[in-house]
């Protein structure tokens, strides 16, 4: 969590009596008789909050009229819905921390009173039983679950992980994927430059397509895969740029493409192609390659870390 966001969430925790799970950035705890989770509706914009409560009643899920009524009665509530045993409420967002806090406090009070009035009892979100539940983080998303369901889930997860380990990364497939992806990058370099735009932007396309290509055909993007992809994109960027020049040379000197391609080092030496222009072009391409590659690699590593995380938020559960 970012420091500022963390401070704000700690304040929210204080005013609602909930606790903060720093790891995943959610608030959890009990409100009235219900277990509650509060999390940003969209992780990249932490000022719009969503509230989840796991509860059930005998007369079936929330009706459209009930939802409409609840939204009419509560200004800060922008949405209410039930999916299985999970009731989610979204709240109006604001840049102002006080507004976010007030909306959350009044929304929580309203929702728990509403659920109580309509006969809802706290229940496990998986099996729906009226037993003790606790908030847990499963592969990066939050659930309100009983001990039995959680144990079952952990068991399944261990199985899946074992299977995953068995299914090795397909390096050859990955390299083929990366090469195919990098060809898209090469095509992009030539096309954009021939259209008269700054070819450097295609460095981003090159980086993303090469990495995604590896992931797609290799099954997963491991550290090894990243290194291989980077080597491929470095080489293919150089090649793409040279092909781009070959197109220009072949057009200007009216000679065939292959000869033009082979002629480029000589033309550079003889300064028929301006060395400064050539190398600054290549440098720009590599810079933009970096712009594309670094965020893709970081987000891949983050996702891998997240999908490996499963834990219970309350100790002893
Ligand atoms: Zn359960």
mmCIF file of C-alpha atoms and ligand atoms in Angstrom:
data_model
loop_
_atom_site.group_PDB
_atom_site.id
_atom_site.type_symbol
_atom_site.label_atom_id
_atom_site.label_comp_id
_atom_site.label_asym_id
_atom_site.label_seq_id
_atom_site.Cartn_x
_atom_site.Cartn_y
_atom_site.Cartn_z
ATOM 1 C CA UNK A 1 0.000 0.000 0.000
ATOM 2 C CA UNK A 2 1.123 3.541 -0.657
ATOM 3 C CA UNK A 3 1.900 5.479 2.516
ATOM 4 C CA UNK A 4 -0.816 8.098 2.092
ATOM 5 C CA UNK A 5 -3.446 5.506 1.228
ATOM 6 C CA UNK A 6 -2.353 3.414 4.171
ATOM 7 C CA UNK A 7 -2.768 6.374 6.538
ATOM 8 C CA UNK A 8 -6.237 7.034 5.179
ATOM 9 C CA UNK A 9 -7.234 3.409 5.559
ATOM 10 C CA UNK A 10 -5.915 3.326 9.107
ATOM 11 C CA UNK A 11 -8.175 6.288 9.851
ATOM 12 C CA UNK A 12 -11.107 4.487 8.261
ATOM 13 C CA UNK A 13 -10.322 1.474 10.425
ATOM 14 C CA UNK A 14 -10.361 3.644 13.537
ATOM 15 C CA UNK A 15 -13.703 5.246 12.770
ATOM 16 C CA UNK A 16 -15.391 1.957 11.895
ATOM 17 C CA UNK A 17 -13.813 -0.300 14.498
ATOM 18 C CA UNK A 18 -12.427 -2.518 11.733
ATOM 19 C CA UNK A 19 -8.860 -3.670 11.212
ATOM 20 C CA UNK A 20 -6.550 -3.134 8.269
ATOM 21 C CA UNK A 21 -4.942 -5.950 6.326
ATOM 22 C CA UNK A 22 -1.922 -4.129 4.948
ATOM 23 C CA UNK A 23 -0.906 -6.987 2.710
ATOM 24 C CA UNK A 24 -4.019 -6.880 0.567
ATOM 25 C CA UNK A 25 -5.275 -3.399 1.432
ATOM 26 C CA UNK A 26 -8.677 -4.251 2.898
ATOM 27 C CA UNK A 27 -10.467 -3.540 6.166
ATOM 28 C CA UNK A 28 -12.066 -6.421 8.005
ATOM 29 C CA UNK A 29 -13.835 -7.162 11.256
ATOM 30 C CA UNK A 30 -17.327 -7.380 12.627
ATOM 31 C CA UNK A 31 -20.049 -4.788 12.447
ATOM 32 C CA UNK A 32 -23.150 -5.644 14.427
ATOM 33 C CA UNK A 33 -23.481 -9.395 14.137
ATOM 34 C CA UNK A 34 -21.944 -9.537 10.664
ATOM 35 C CA UNK A 35 -18.416 -10.132 9.411
ATOM 36 C CA UNK A 36 -17.502 -7.309 7.093
ATOM 37 C CA UNK A 37 -14.909 -6.679 4.414
ATOM 38 C CA UNK A 38 -14.229 -3.214 3.056
ATOM 39 C CA UNK A 39 -11.970 -2.850 0.033
ATOM 40 C CA UNK A 40 -11.417 -0.462 -2.876
ATOM 41 C CA UNK A 41 -13.799 -1.275 -5.719
ATOM 42 C CA UNK A 42 -10.883 -0.672 -8.079
ATOM 43 C CA UNK A 43 -7.394 -1.245 -6.600
ATOM 44 C CA UNK A 44 -5.851 1.576 -8.611
ATOM 45 C CA UNK A 45 -8.371 4.094 -7.253
ATOM 46 C CA UNK A 46 -8.652 3.601 -3.470
ATOM 47 C CA UNK A 47 -11.294 6.304 -2.867
ATOM 48 C CA UNK A 48 -14.285 4.298 -4.035
ATOM 49 C CA UNK A 49 -15.099 1.686 -1.440
ATOM 50 C CA UNK A 50 -17.045 -1.526 -1.639
ATOM 51 C CA UNK A 51 -18.423 -3.430 1.336
ATOM 52 C CA UNK A 52 -19.016 -7.169 1.392
ATOM 53 C CA UNK A 53 -21.041 -9.067 3.960
ATOM 54 C CA UNK A 54 -21.684 -12.765 3.777
ATOM 55 C CA UNK A 55 -25.236 -13.536 4.901
ATOM 56 C CA UNK A 56 -28.294 -15.574 4.009
ATOM 57 C CA UNK A 57 -32.022 -15.700 4.719
ATOM 58 C CA UNK A 58 -34.692 -18.272 4.095
ATOM 59 C CA UNK A 59 -36.861 -16.218 1.759
ATOM 60 C CA UNK A 60 -34.196 -16.032 -0.983
ATOM 61 C CA UNK A 61 -31.930 -13.306 -2.346
ATOM 62 C CA UNK A 62 -32.579 -9.572 -2.292
ATOM 63 C CA UNK A 63 -35.394 -8.458 -4.534
ATOM 64 C CA UNK A 64 -35.198 -5.574 -6.982
ATOM 65 C CA UNK A 65 -37.668 -3.556 -4.898
ATOM 66 C CA UNK A 66 -35.637 -4.014 -1.728
ATOM 67 C CA UNK A 67 -32.469 -2.892 -3.500
ATOM 68 C CA UNK A 68 -34.231 0.119 -4.985
ATOM 69 C CA UNK A 69 -35.667 1.086 -1.621
ATOM 70 C CA UNK A 70 -32.296 0.784 0.112
ATOM 71 C CA UNK A 71 -30.569 2.925 -2.503
ATOM 72 C CA UNK A 72 -33.313 5.545 -2.293
ATOM 73 C CA UNK A 73 -33.016 5.721 1.483
ATOM 74 C CA UNK A 74 -29.222 5.977 1.481
ATOM 75 C CA UNK A 75 -27.603 8.706 -0.581
ATOM 76 C CA UNK A 76 -23.970 7.525 -0.423
ATOM 77 C CA UNK A 77 -24.882 4.038 -1.663
ATOM 78 C CA UNK A 78 -24.349 3.641 -5.398
ATOM 79 C CA UNK A 79 -25.023 -0.059 -5.650
ATOM 80 C CA UNK A 80 -26.318 -3.060 -3.763
ATOM 81 C CA UNK A 81 -26.423 -6.642 -4.904
ATOM 82 C CA UNK A 82 -26.390 -10.238 -3.828
ATOM 83 C CA UNK A 83 -24.364 -12.978 -5.448
ATOM 84 C CA UNK A 84 -24.768 -16.339 -3.782
ATOM 85 C CA UNK A 85 -24.317 -15.623 -0.084
ATOM 86 C CA UNK A 86 -22.348 -12.414 -0.622
ATOM 87 C CA UNK A 87 -24.032 -9.054 -0.333
ATOM 88 C CA UNK A 88 -21.990 -6.223 -1.794
ATOM 89 C CA UNK A 89 -22.598 -2.552 -1.484
ATOM 90 C CA UNK A 90 -20.654 0.145 -3.335
ATOM 91 C CA UNK A 91 -20.279 3.637 -1.991
ATOM 92 C CA UNK A 92 -19.910 7.015 -3.579
ATOM 93 C CA UNK A 93 -16.227 7.911 -3.865
ATOM 94 C CA UNK A 94 -14.554 11.170 -3.054
ATOM 95 C CA UNK A 95 -11.101 12.714 -3.021
ATOM 96 C CA UNK A 96 -11.948 14.048 0.430
ATOM 97 C CA UNK A 97 -11.042 11.590 3.122
ATOM 98 C CA UNK A 98 -13.787 12.870 5.492
ATOM 99 C CA UNK A 99 -16.456 12.225 2.866
ATOM 100 C CA UNK A 100 -15.131 8.728 2.222
ATOM 101 C CA UNK A 101 -15.172 8.071 5.962
ATOM 102 C CA UNK A 102 -18.662 9.455 6.548
ATOM 103 C CA UNK A 103 -20.041 7.506 3.600
ATOM 104 C CA UNK A 104 -18.472 4.333 4.920
ATOM 105 C CA UNK A 105 -19.722 4.761 8.485
ATOM 106 C CA UNK A 106 -23.277 5.596 7.452
ATOM 107 C CA UNK A 107 -23.265 2.945 4.714
ATOM 108 C CA UNK A 108 -22.131 0.234 7.121
ATOM 109 C CA UNK A 109 -24.736 1.181 9.715
ATOM 110 C CA UNK A 110 -27.478 1.319 7.121
ATOM 111 C CA UNK A 111 -26.534 -1.994 5.517
ATOM 112 C CA UNK A 112 -26.300 -3.987 8.742
ATOM 113 C CA UNK A 113 -29.608 -2.545 10.012
ATOM 114 C CA UNK A 114 -31.213 -3.320 6.662
ATOM 115 C CA UNK A 115 -29.961 -6.920 6.615
ATOM 116 C CA UNK A 116 -31.116 -7.482 10.179
ATOM 117 C CA UNK A 117 -34.555 -6.098 9.372
ATOM 118 C CA UNK A 118 -34.871 -8.365 6.351
ATOM 119 C CA UNK A 119 -34.024 -11.493 8.280
ATOM 120 C CA UNK A 120 -30.434 -12.017 7.143
ATOM 121 C CA UNK A 121 -28.107 -14.083 9.283
ATOM 122 C CA UNK A 122 -24.355 -14.100 9.034
ATOM 123 C CA UNK A 123 -23.242 -17.161 7.068
ATOM 124 C CA UNK A 124 -20.303 -18.718 5.271
ATOM 125 C CA UNK A 125 -20.053 -17.404 1.724
ATOM 126 C CA UNK A 126 -19.277 -20.834 0.309
ATOM 127 C CA UNK A 127 -21.566 -23.269 2.122
ATOM 128 C CA UNK A 128 -24.118 -20.764 3.441
ATOM 129 C CA UNK A 129 -24.184 -22.344 6.901
ATOM 130 C CA UNK A 130 -24.822 -20.185 9.939
ATOM 131 C CA UNK A 131 -21.482 -20.983 11.596
ATOM 132 C CA UNK A 132 -18.502 -18.961 12.757
ATOM 133 C CA UNK A 133 -16.798 -17.339 9.785
ATOM 134 C CA UNK A 134 -13.620 -15.371 9.355
ATOM 135 C CA UNK A 135 -12.196 -13.184 6.619
ATOM 136 C CA UNK A 136 -9.469 -14.807 4.525
ATOM 137 C CA UNK A 137 -7.396 -13.798 1.589
ATOM 138 C CA UNK A 138 -7.416 -16.432 -1.136
ATOM 139 C CA UNK A 139 -5.099 -15.936 -4.110
ATOM 140 C CA UNK A 140 -5.312 -12.186 -3.754
ATOM 141 C CA UNK A 141 -9.083 -11.856 -3.238
ATOM 142 C CA UNK A 142 -11.020 -11.703 -0.007
ATOM 143 C CA UNK A 143 -13.593 -14.198 1.184
ATOM 144 C CA UNK A 144 -15.697 -14.675 4.318
ATOM 145 C CA UNK A 145 -15.547 -18.350 4.997
ATOM 146 C CA UNK A 146 -16.048 -20.956 7.703
ATOM 147 C CA UNK A 147 -13.214 -23.138 8.972
ATOM 148 C CA UNK A 148 -14.395 -26.242 7.071
ATOM 149 C CA UNK A 149 -14.651 -24.514 3.718
ATOM 150 C CA UNK A 150 -11.276 -22.848 4.246
ATOM 151 C CA UNK A 151 -9.590 -26.142 5.103
ATOM 152 C CA UNK A 152 -11.171 -27.694 2.005
ATOM 153 C CA UNK A 153 -9.963 -24.825 -0.117
ATOM 154 C CA UNK A 154 -6.424 -25.008 1.203
ATOM 155 C CA UNK A 155 -6.370 -28.697 0.433
ATOM 156 C CA UNK A 156 -7.519 -28.071 -3.126
ATOM 157 C CA UNK A 157 -4.990 -25.338 -3.469
ATOM 158 C CA UNK A 158 -2.139 -27.600 -2.433
ATOM 159 C CA UNK A 159 -3.301 -30.062 -5.074
ATOM 160 C CA UNK A 160 -3.480 -27.423 -7.770
ATOM 161 C CA UNK A 161 -0.050 -26.135 -6.808
ATOM 162 C CA UNK A 162 1.405 -29.616 -7.016
ATOM 163 C CA UNK A 163 -0.119 -29.994 -10.477
ATOM 164 C CA UNK A 164 1.198 -26.624 -11.508
ATOM 165 C CA UNK A 165 4.706 -27.546 -10.479
ATOM 166 C CA UNK A 166 4.469 -30.721 -12.501
ATOM 167 C CA UNK A 167 3.373 -28.800 -15.540
ATOM 168 C CA UNK A 168 6.746 -27.405 -16.475
ATOM 169 C CA UNK A 169 7.284 -24.246 -18.316
ATOM 170 C CA UNK A 170 7.611 -24.949 -22.023
ATOM 171 C CA UNK A 171 10.775 -23.016 -22.885
ATOM 172 C CA UNK A 172 10.768 -23.866 -26.599
ATOM 173 C CA UNK A 173 7.140 -22.811 -26.908
ATOM 174 C CA UNK A 174 7.997 -19.665 -24.990
ATOM 175 C CA UNK A 175 10.879 -18.754 -27.282
ATOM 176 C CA UNK A 176 8.707 -19.339 -30.349
ATOM 177 C CA UNK A 177 6.031 -17.143 -28.758
ATOM 178 C CA UNK A 178 8.555 -14.438 -27.959
ATOM 179 C CA UNK A 179 9.913 -14.540 -31.522
ATOM 180 C CA UNK A 180 6.399 -14.272 -32.970
ATOM 181 C CA UNK A 181 5.639 -11.422 -30.584
ATOM 182 C CA UNK A 182 8.857 -9.662 -31.525
ATOM 183 C CA UNK A 183 7.929 -9.945 -35.220
ATOM 184 C CA UNK A 184 4.843 -7.899 -34.432
ATOM 185 C CA UNK A 185 7.252 -5.394 -32.886
ATOM 186 C CA UNK A 186 9.465 -5.406 -35.999
ATOM 187 C CA UNK A 187 6.446 -4.888 -38.245
ATOM 188 C CA UNK A 188 5.379 -2.044 -36.002
ATOM 189 C CA UNK A 189 8.791 -0.362 -36.147
ATOM 190 C CA UNK A 190 8.818 -0.456 -39.949
ATOM 191 C CA UNK A 191 5.168 0.484 -40.394
ATOM 192 C CA UNK A 192 5.105 3.417 -37.984
ATOM 193 C CA UNK A 193 8.375 4.784 -39.303
ATOM 194 C CA UNK A 194 7.285 4.466 -42.948
ATOM 195 C CA UNK A 195 4.096 6.313 -42.093
ATOM 196 C CA UNK A 196 6.326 9.111 -40.913
ATOM 197 C CA UNK A 197 5.744 8.877 -37.173
ATOM 198 C CA UNK A 198 8.309 8.486 -34.417
ATOM 199 C CA UNK A 199 9.268 4.821 -34.574
ATOM 200 C CA UNK A 200 10.510 4.846 -30.989
ATOM 201 C CA UNK A 201 6.971 4.295 -29.699
ATOM 202 C CA UNK A 202 7.014 0.874 -31.306
ATOM 203 C CA UNK A 203 9.704 -0.058 -28.780
ATOM 204 C CA UNK A 204 6.867 -0.368 -26.281
ATOM 205 C CA UNK A 205 4.928 -2.650 -28.611
ATOM 206 C CA UNK A 206 8.076 -4.733 -29.140
ATOM 207 C CA UNK A 207 8.624 -5.212 -25.399
ATOM 208 C CA UNK A 208 5.028 -6.054 -24.508
ATOM 209 C CA UNK A 209 4.437 -8.375 -27.484
ATOM 210 C CA UNK A 210 7.677 -10.300 -26.898
ATOM 211 C CA UNK A 211 6.969 -10.880 -23.200
ATOM 212 C CA UNK A 212 3.294 -11.722 -23.762
ATOM 213 C CA UNK A 213 4.258 -14.003 -26.639
ATOM 214 C CA UNK A 214 6.534 -15.959 -24.346
ATOM 215 C CA UNK A 215 3.859 -16.217 -21.672
ATOM 216 C CA UNK A 216 1.208 -17.308 -24.143
ATOM 217 C CA UNK A 217 3.111 -20.172 -25.774
ATOM 218 C CA UNK A 218 5.438 -20.989 -22.898
ATOM 219 C CA UNK A 219 2.664 -21.439 -20.341
ATOM 220 C CA UNK A 220 4.149 -18.986 -17.897
ATOM 221 C CA UNK A 221 6.663 -16.186 -17.819
ATOM 222 C CA UNK A 222 9.414 -17.298 -15.445
ATOM 223 C CA UNK A 223 12.639 -15.446 -14.687
ATOM 224 C CA UNK A 224 14.331 -17.552 -17.330
ATOM 225 C CA UNK A 225 11.588 -16.590 -19.764
ATOM 226 C CA UNK A 226 12.083 -12.923 -18.980
ATOM 227 C CA UNK A 227 15.810 -13.122 -19.677
ATOM 228 C CA UNK A 228 15.253 -14.977 -22.953
ATOM 229 C CA UNK A 229 12.555 -12.504 -23.990
ATOM 230 C CA UNK A 230 14.794 -9.551 -23.221
ATOM 231 C CA UNK A 231 17.629 -11.008 -25.312
ATOM 232 C CA UNK A 232 15.197 -11.604 -28.183
ATOM 233 C CA UNK A 233 13.721 -8.114 -27.997
ATOM 234 C CA UNK A 234 17.153 -6.463 -27.867
ATOM 235 C CA UNK A 235 18.232 -8.269 -31.016
ATOM 236 C CA UNK A 236 14.917 -7.874 -32.843
ATOM 237 C CA UNK A 237 14.768 -4.159 -32.123
ATOM 238 C CA UNK A 238 18.164 -3.715 -33.705
ATOM 239 C CA UNK A 239 17.048 -5.837 -36.657
ATOM 240 C CA UNK A 240 13.748 -3.981 -36.990
ATOM 241 C CA UNK A 241 15.523 -0.666 -37.104
ATOM 242 C CA UNK A 242 17.973 -1.910 -39.696
ATOM 243 C CA UNK A 243 15.163 -3.309 -41.847
ATOM 244 C CA UNK A 244 13.467 0.046 -41.583
ATOM 245 C CA UNK A 245 16.603 1.727 -42.942
ATOM 246 C CA UNK A 246 16.878 -0.917 -45.658
ATOM 247 C CA UNK A 247 13.400 0.058 -46.861
ATOM 248 C CA UNK A 248 14.493 3.694 -47.071
ATOM 249 C CA UNK A 249 17.794 2.890 -48.809
ATOM 250 C CA UNK A 250 16.145 0.570 -51.288
ATOM 251 C CA UNK A 251 13.613 3.270 -52.166
ATOM 252 C CA UNK A 252 16.092 6.141 -52.408
ATOM 253 C CA UNK A 253 18.883 4.317 -54.277
ATOM 254 C CA UNK A 254 16.487 2.151 -56.272
ATOM 255 C CA UNK A 255 18.281 -1.072 -55.494
ATOM 256 C CA UNK A 256 16.825 -4.333 -54.228
ATOM 257 C CA UNK A 257 15.942 -4.781 -50.589
ATOM 258 C CA UNK A 258 18.515 -7.450 -49.675
ATOM 259 C CA UNK A 259 21.422 -5.467 -51.138
ATOM 260 C CA UNK A 260 20.187 -2.381 -49.320
ATOM 261 C CA UNK A 261 20.107 -4.301 -46.065
ATOM 262 C CA UNK A 262 23.702 -5.512 -46.539
ATOM 263 C CA UNK A 263 24.826 -2.068 -47.634
ATOM 264 C CA UNK A 264 23.834 -0.257 -44.429
ATOM 265 C CA UNK A 265 27.118 -0.734 -42.497
ATOM 266 C CA UNK A 266 29.052 0.597 -45.512
ATOM 267 C CA UNK A 267 26.690 3.528 -45.910
ATOM 268 C CA UNK A 268 27.184 4.317 -42.226
ATOM 269 C CA UNK A 269 30.940 4.115 -42.567
ATOM 270 C CA UNK A 270 30.929 6.372 -45.626
ATOM 271 C CA UNK A 271 28.589 8.700 -43.712
ATOM 272 C CA UNK A 272 26.025 8.510 -46.468
ATOM 273 C CA UNK A 273 23.651 7.625 -43.658
ATOM 274 C CA UNK A 274 24.173 10.178 -40.905
ATOM 275 C CA UNK A 275 25.597 8.262 -37.949
ATOM 276 C CA UNK A 276 24.061 10.616 -35.358
ATOM 277 C CA UNK A 277 20.579 10.149 -36.750
ATOM 278 C CA UNK A 278 21.026 6.398 -37.004
ATOM 279 C CA UNK A 279 22.294 5.886 -33.478
ATOM 280 C CA UNK A 280 19.951 8.338 -31.804
ATOM 281 C CA UNK A 281 17.122 6.491 -33.508
ATOM 282 C CA UNK A 282 18.359 3.172 -32.127
ATOM 283 C CA UNK A 283 18.861 4.682 -28.656
ATOM 284 C CA UNK A 284 15.316 6.047 -28.620
ATOM 285 C CA UNK A 285 13.966 2.656 -29.621
ATOM 286 C CA UNK A 286 15.847 1.017 -26.759
ATOM 287 C CA UNK A 287 14.611 3.639 -24.311
ATOM 288 C CA UNK A 288 11.026 2.961 -25.276
ATOM 289 C CA UNK A 289 11.757 -0.744 -25.127
ATOM 290 C CA UNK A 290 12.600 -0.162 -21.481
ATOM 291 C CA UNK A 291 9.373 1.808 -20.991
ATOM 292 C CA UNK A 292 7.405 -1.169 -22.278
ATOM 293 C CA UNK A 293 9.399 -3.957 -20.654
ATOM 294 C CA UNK A 294 9.837 -2.740 -17.076
ATOM 295 C CA UNK A 295 6.142 -2.273 -16.142
ATOM 296 C CA UNK A 296 5.185 -5.534 -17.882
ATOM 297 C CA UNK A 297 7.833 -7.459 -15.956
ATOM 298 C CA UNK A 298 6.949 -5.797 -12.644
ATOM 299 C CA UNK A 299 3.228 -6.450 -13.014
ATOM 300 C CA UNK A 300 3.868 -10.077 -14.012
ATOM 301 C CA UNK A 301 5.998 -10.619 -10.906
ATOM 302 C CA UNK A 302 3.398 -8.914 -8.708
ATOM 303 C CA UNK A 303 0.611 -11.122 -10.065
ATOM 304 C CA UNK A 304 2.690 -14.242 -9.547
ATOM 305 C CA UNK A 305 3.302 -13.243 -5.942
ATOM 306 C CA UNK A 306 -0.367 -12.430 -5.364
ATOM 307 C CA UNK A 307 -1.736 -15.652 -6.789
ATOM 308 C CA UNK A 308 0.486 -17.548 -4.378
ATOM 309 C CA UNK A 309 -0.951 -15.819 -1.317
ATOM 310 C CA UNK A 310 -3.623 -17.436 0.809
ATOM 311 C CA UNK A 311 -4.021 -16.607 4.465
ATOM 312 C CA UNK A 312 -6.558 -16.127 7.210
ATOM 313 C CA UNK A 313 -6.911 -12.617 8.570
ATOM 314 C CA UNK A 314 -7.864 -13.602 12.077
ATOM 315 C CA UNK A 315 -5.334 -15.616 13.979
ATOM 316 C CA UNK A 316 -6.336 -19.061 15.143
ATOM 317 C CA UNK A 317 -8.831 -19.507 12.309
HETATM 318 ZN ZN1 LIG B 1 -18.506 -22.904 4.857
#
